[in-house]
């Protein structure tokens, strides 16, 4: 009996260690909506200039890149370009009630070739956008939003 439990424990330990926690976050809306950020970040080059956030990085996991405390419900236009070398990435808007809305999602096969605009439906209260990336994602980004505050990856 003890030998069987020991073998089961070793099996669970090995299979648990083989999964990538960061890539498991990609489709976990509960974790994305949380106040937590969890990521691996390599070689980031990023700049925040007024209401524009640009840069490139090797990134996996999730990090809050924009916050806005809205006095009322409103719509704001966001202009963006996400270019991928590898992986997959999405921008997710998190409303004050922790509802998540995927604003844009792109993969190596469906990446953007030009700038696009998306309307953010902002609710009264604290709104956030998280950059969420799958395993081994390398990306360039350029995001402009006229209101709110950008935050660099890893800060």
PDB file of C-alpha atoms in Angstrom:
ATOM      1  CA  UNK A   1       0.000   0.000   0.000  1.00  0.00           C
ATOM      2  CA  UNK A   2       2.768   2.445   0.932  1.00  0.00           C
ATOM      3  CA  UNK A   3       4.589   1.665  -2.312  1.00  0.00           C
ATOM      4  CA  UNK A   4       1.446   2.511  -4.332  1.00  0.00           C
ATOM      5  CA  UNK A   5       0.971   5.833  -2.528  1.00  0.00           C
ATOM      6  CA  UNK A   6       4.632   6.674  -3.038  1.00  0.00           C
ATOM      7  CA  UNK A   7       4.400   5.933  -6.782  1.00  0.00           C
ATOM      8  CA  UNK A   8       1.216   8.027  -7.051  1.00  0.00           C
ATOM      9  CA  UNK A   9       2.909  10.923  -5.233  1.00  0.00           C
ATOM     10  CA  UNK A  10       5.937  10.800  -7.552  1.00  0.00           C
ATOM     11  CA  UNK A  11       3.652  10.673 -10.622  1.00  0.00           C
ATOM     12  CA  UNK A  12       1.660  13.707  -9.440  1.00  0.00           C
ATOM     13  CA  UNK A  13       4.839  15.596  -8.630  1.00  0.00           C
ATOM     14  CA  UNK A  14       6.332  14.929 -12.063  1.00  0.00           C
ATOM     15  CA  UNK A  15       3.182  15.765 -14.029  1.00  0.00           C
ATOM     16  CA  UNK A  16       2.595  18.900 -11.953  1.00  0.00           C
ATOM     17  CA  UNK A  17       6.090  20.170 -12.636  1.00  0.00           C
ATOM     18  CA  UNK A  18       5.845  19.571 -16.359  1.00  0.00           C
ATOM     19  CA  UNK A  19       2.981  22.008 -16.928  1.00  0.00           C
ATOM     20  CA  UNK A  20       3.723  25.687 -17.539  1.00  0.00           C
ATOM     21  CA  UNK A  21       1.842  27.833 -15.018  1.00  0.00           C
ATOM     22  CA  UNK A  22       2.243  30.979 -17.105  1.00  0.00           C
ATOM     23  CA  UNK A  23       0.654  29.448 -20.187  1.00  0.00           C
ATOM     24  CA  UNK A  24      -2.193  28.076 -18.043  1.00  0.00           C
ATOM     25  CA  UNK A  25      -3.199  31.664 -17.219  1.00  0.00           C
ATOM     26  CA  UNK A  26      -4.054  32.465 -20.840  1.00  0.00           C
ATOM     27  CA  UNK A  27      -7.627  31.108 -20.676  1.00  0.00           C
ATOM     28  CA  UNK A  28      -8.225  31.482 -16.931  1.00  0.00           C
ATOM     29  CA  UNK A  29     -10.670  34.411 -16.692  1.00  0.00           C
ATOM     30  CA  UNK A  30     -10.807  34.250 -12.886  1.00  0.00           C
ATOM     31  CA  UNK A  31      -7.024  34.741 -12.632  1.00  0.00           C
ATOM     32  CA  UNK A  32      -6.995  37.392 -15.358  1.00  0.00           C
ATOM     33  CA  UNK A  33      -9.708  39.371 -13.526  1.00  0.00           C
ATOM     34  CA  UNK A  34      -7.803  39.213 -10.234  1.00  0.00           C
ATOM     35  CA  UNK A  35      -5.573  42.044  -9.017  1.00  0.00           C
ATOM     36  CA  UNK A  36      -2.593  39.696  -9.358  1.00  0.00           C
ATOM     37  CA  UNK A  37      -0.025  39.876 -12.124  1.00  0.00           C
ATOM     38  CA  UNK A  38       2.148  36.875 -12.902  1.00  0.00           C
ATOM     39  CA  UNK A  39       4.630  36.767 -15.753  1.00  0.00           C
ATOM     40  CA  UNK A  40       8.029  35.919 -17.171  1.00  0.00           C
ATOM     41  CA  UNK A  41       9.578  38.926 -18.909  1.00  0.00           C
ATOM     42  CA  UNK A  42      12.801  38.928 -20.941  1.00  0.00           C
ATOM     43  CA  UNK A  43      14.560  41.859 -22.646  1.00  0.00           C
ATOM     44  CA  UNK A  44      11.769  44.432 -22.467  1.00  0.00           C
ATOM     45  CA  UNK A  45      12.186  47.700 -24.334  1.00  0.00           C
ATOM     46  CA  UNK A  46       9.255  49.967 -23.553  1.00  0.00           C
ATOM     47  CA  UNK A  47       8.303  53.621 -23.528  1.00  0.00           C
ATOM     48  CA  UNK A  48       5.304  55.490 -22.212  1.00  0.00           C
ATOM     49  CA  UNK A  49       4.935  58.854 -23.917  1.00  0.00           C
ATOM     50  CA  UNK A  50       1.839  60.785 -22.911  1.00  0.00           C
ATOM     51  CA  UNK A  51      -1.055  58.430 -23.721  1.00  0.00           C
ATOM     52  CA  UNK A  52       0.921  55.938 -25.861  1.00  0.00           C
ATOM     53  CA  UNK A  53       2.691  52.763 -24.750  1.00  0.00           C
ATOM     54  CA  UNK A  54       5.191  51.230 -27.179  1.00  0.00           C
ATOM     55  CA  UNK A  55       7.776  48.504 -26.926  1.00  0.00           C
ATOM     56  CA  UNK A  56       8.807  44.933 -27.485  1.00  0.00           C
ATOM     57  CA  UNK A  57       9.508  41.989 -25.213  1.00  0.00           C
ATOM     58  CA  UNK A  58       9.591  38.274 -24.731  1.00  0.00           C
ATOM     59  CA  UNK A  59       6.649  37.765 -22.392  1.00  0.00           C
ATOM     60  CA  UNK A  60       4.371  35.071 -21.020  1.00  0.00           C
ATOM     61  CA  UNK A  61       1.708  35.340 -18.345  1.00  0.00           C
ATOM     62  CA  UNK A  62      -0.284  38.481 -17.546  1.00  0.00           C
ATOM     63  CA  UNK A  63       0.433  42.034 -16.436  1.00  0.00           C
ATOM     64  CA  UNK A  64      -1.705  45.152 -15.975  1.00  0.00           C
ATOM     65  CA  UNK A  65      -0.679  47.768 -18.527  1.00  0.00           C
ATOM     66  CA  UNK A  66      -3.465  50.376 -18.147  1.00  0.00           C
ATOM     67  CA  UNK A  67      -5.789  51.637 -15.418  1.00  0.00           C
ATOM     68  CA  UNK A  68      -8.589  54.190 -15.400  1.00  0.00           C
ATOM     69  CA  UNK A  69     -10.827  55.333 -12.569  1.00  0.00           C
ATOM     70  CA  UNK A  70     -13.977  56.418 -14.427  1.00  0.00           C
ATOM     71  CA  UNK A  71     -16.449  58.837 -12.839  1.00  0.00           C
ATOM     72  CA  UNK A  72     -19.222  57.557 -15.147  1.00  0.00           C
ATOM     73  CA  UNK A  73     -19.884  54.916 -17.793  1.00  0.00           C
ATOM     74  CA  UNK A  74     -18.303  55.991 -21.084  1.00  0.00           C
ATOM     75  CA  UNK A  75     -16.732  54.867 -24.346  1.00  0.00           C
ATOM     76  CA  UNK A  76     -13.061  55.475 -25.189  1.00  0.00           C
ATOM     77  CA  UNK A  77     -11.326  54.632 -28.470  1.00  0.00           C
ATOM     78  CA  UNK A  78      -8.071  52.662 -28.301  1.00  0.00           C
ATOM     79  CA  UNK A  79      -5.671  52.506 -31.267  1.00  0.00           C
ATOM     80  CA  UNK A  80      -3.252  49.595 -31.290  1.00  0.00           C
ATOM     81  CA  UNK A  81      -0.837  47.418 -33.195  1.00  0.00           C
ATOM     82  CA  UNK A  82       0.332  44.057 -31.840  1.00  0.00           C
ATOM     83  CA  UNK A  83       2.947  42.298 -33.966  1.00  0.00           C
ATOM     84  CA  UNK A  84       4.069  38.808 -33.041  1.00  0.00           C
ATOM     85  CA  UNK A  85       7.249  36.970 -33.821  1.00  0.00           C
ATOM     86  CA  UNK A  86       6.021  33.930 -31.861  1.00  0.00           C
ATOM     87  CA  UNK A  87       3.293  32.854 -29.455  1.00  0.00           C
ATOM     88  CA  UNK A  88      -0.133  34.361 -28.868  1.00  0.00           C
ATOM     89  CA  UNK A  89      -1.317  37.468 -27.072  1.00  0.00           C
ATOM     90  CA  UNK A  90      -4.498  39.290 -26.121  1.00  0.00           C
ATOM     91  CA  UNK A  91      -5.573  42.512 -24.472  1.00  0.00           C
ATOM     92  CA  UNK A  92      -8.290  42.039 -21.856  1.00  0.00           C
ATOM     93  CA  UNK A  93     -10.424  44.812 -20.363  1.00  0.00           C
ATOM     94  CA  UNK A  94     -11.418  44.170 -16.734  1.00  0.00           C
ATOM     95  CA  UNK A  95     -14.442  46.141 -15.525  1.00  0.00           C
ATOM     96  CA  UNK A  96     -14.943  47.228 -11.891  1.00  0.00           C
ATOM     97  CA  UNK A  97     -17.145  44.145 -11.302  1.00  0.00           C
ATOM     98  CA  UNK A  98     -14.281  41.893 -12.589  1.00  0.00           C
ATOM     99  CA  UNK A  99     -16.043  41.112 -15.856  1.00  0.00           C
ATOM    100  CA  UNK A 100     -13.440  40.368 -18.537  1.00  0.00           C
ATOM    101  CA  UNK A 101     -13.745  41.367 -22.198  1.00  0.00           C
ATOM    102  CA  UNK A 102     -11.158  40.310 -24.757  1.00  0.00           C
ATOM    103  CA  UNK A 103     -10.445  43.420 -26.821  1.00  0.00           C
ATOM    104  CA  UNK A 104      -8.037  41.851 -29.308  1.00  0.00           C
ATOM    105  CA  UNK A 105      -6.437  38.448 -29.631  1.00  0.00           C
ATOM    106  CA  UNK A 106      -3.751  37.544 -32.105  1.00  0.00           C
ATOM    107  CA  UNK A 107      -1.501  34.602 -32.920  1.00  0.00           C
ATOM    108  CA  UNK A 108       1.441  34.066 -35.242  1.00  0.00           C
ATOM    109  CA  UNK A 109      -1.057  33.021 -37.931  1.00  0.00           C
ATOM    110  CA  UNK A 110      -3.514  35.903 -37.464  1.00  0.00           C
ATOM    111  CA  UNK A 111      -1.373  38.842 -36.405  1.00  0.00           C
ATOM    112  CA  UNK A 112      -2.192  42.420 -37.296  1.00  0.00           C
ATOM    113  CA  UNK A 113      -0.439  44.064 -40.195  1.00  0.00           C
ATOM    114  CA  UNK A 114      -1.704  47.590 -39.576  1.00  0.00           C
ATOM    115  CA  UNK A 115      -3.099  49.772 -36.802  1.00  0.00           C
ATOM    116  CA  UNK A 116      -6.659  49.148 -35.686  1.00  0.00           C
ATOM    117  CA  UNK A 117      -9.122  50.926 -33.400  1.00  0.00           C
ATOM    118  CA  UNK A 118     -11.362  49.385 -30.766  1.00  0.00           C
ATOM    119  CA  UNK A 119     -13.973  51.084 -28.586  1.00  0.00           C
ATOM    120  CA  UNK A 120     -13.568  50.424 -24.866  1.00  0.00           C
ATOM    121  CA  UNK A 121     -16.879  50.311 -22.993  1.00  0.00           C
ATOM    122  CA  UNK A 122     -15.745  51.727 -19.655  1.00  0.00           C
ATOM    123  CA  UNK A 123     -17.859  51.319 -16.519  1.00  0.00           C
ATOM    124  CA  UNK A 124     -17.935  53.682 -13.547  1.00  0.00           C
ATOM    125  CA  UNK A 125     -15.100  52.697 -11.203  1.00  0.00           C
ATOM    126  CA  UNK A 126     -11.675  51.101 -11.623  1.00  0.00           C
ATOM    127  CA  UNK A 127     -11.097  49.687 -15.118  1.00  0.00           C
ATOM    128  CA  UNK A 128      -7.922  47.825 -16.128  1.00  0.00           C
ATOM    129  CA  UNK A 129      -6.359  46.331 -19.228  1.00  0.00           C
ATOM    130  CA  UNK A 130      -4.057  43.345 -18.958  1.00  0.00           C
ATOM    131  CA  UNK A 131      -1.678  42.066 -21.576  1.00  0.00           C
ATOM    132  CA  UNK A 132      -2.013  38.274 -21.512  1.00  0.00           C
ATOM    133  CA  UNK A 133       0.465  36.121 -23.414  1.00  0.00           C
ATOM    134  CA  UNK A 134       0.911  32.428 -24.031  1.00  0.00           C
ATOM    135  CA  UNK A 135       4.122  30.482 -23.764  1.00  0.00           C
ATOM    136  CA  UNK A 136       7.212  31.833 -25.562  1.00  0.00           C
ATOM    137  CA  UNK A 137       5.550  34.984 -26.894  1.00  0.00           C
ATOM    138  CA  UNK A 138       7.720  37.612 -28.574  1.00  0.00           C
ATOM    139  CA  UNK A 139       5.900  40.791 -29.513  1.00  0.00           C
ATOM    140  CA  UNK A 140       6.076  44.428 -30.564  1.00  0.00           C
ATOM    141  CA  UNK A 141       3.264  46.684 -29.382  1.00  0.00           C
ATOM    142  CA  UNK A 142       1.994  50.213 -29.857  1.00  0.00           C
ATOM    143  CA  UNK A 143      -1.132  51.126 -27.881  1.00  0.00           C
ATOM    144  CA  UNK A 144      -2.756  54.576 -27.541  1.00  0.00           C
ATOM    145  CA  UNK A 145      -5.647  55.441 -25.218  1.00  0.00           C
ATOM    146  CA  UNK A 146      -6.529  59.129 -24.630  1.00  0.00           C
ATOM    147  CA  UNK A 147      -7.516  58.649 -20.958  1.00  0.00           C
ATOM    148  CA  UNK A 148      -6.193  56.624 -18.051  1.00  0.00           C
ATOM    149  CA  UNK A 149      -2.651  55.686 -17.103  1.00  0.00           C
ATOM    150  CA  UNK A 150      -0.266  53.214 -18.711  1.00  0.00           C
ATOM    151  CA  UNK A 151       2.080  51.019 -16.651  1.00  0.00           C
ATOM    152  CA  UNK A 152       5.232  49.376 -17.987  1.00  0.00           C
ATOM    153  CA  UNK A 153       5.445  45.597 -18.065  1.00  0.00           C
ATOM    154  CA  UNK A 154       7.155  44.274 -14.977  1.00  0.00           C
ATOM    155  CA  UNK A 155       6.586  47.362 -12.829  1.00  0.00           C
TER     156      UNK A 155
END
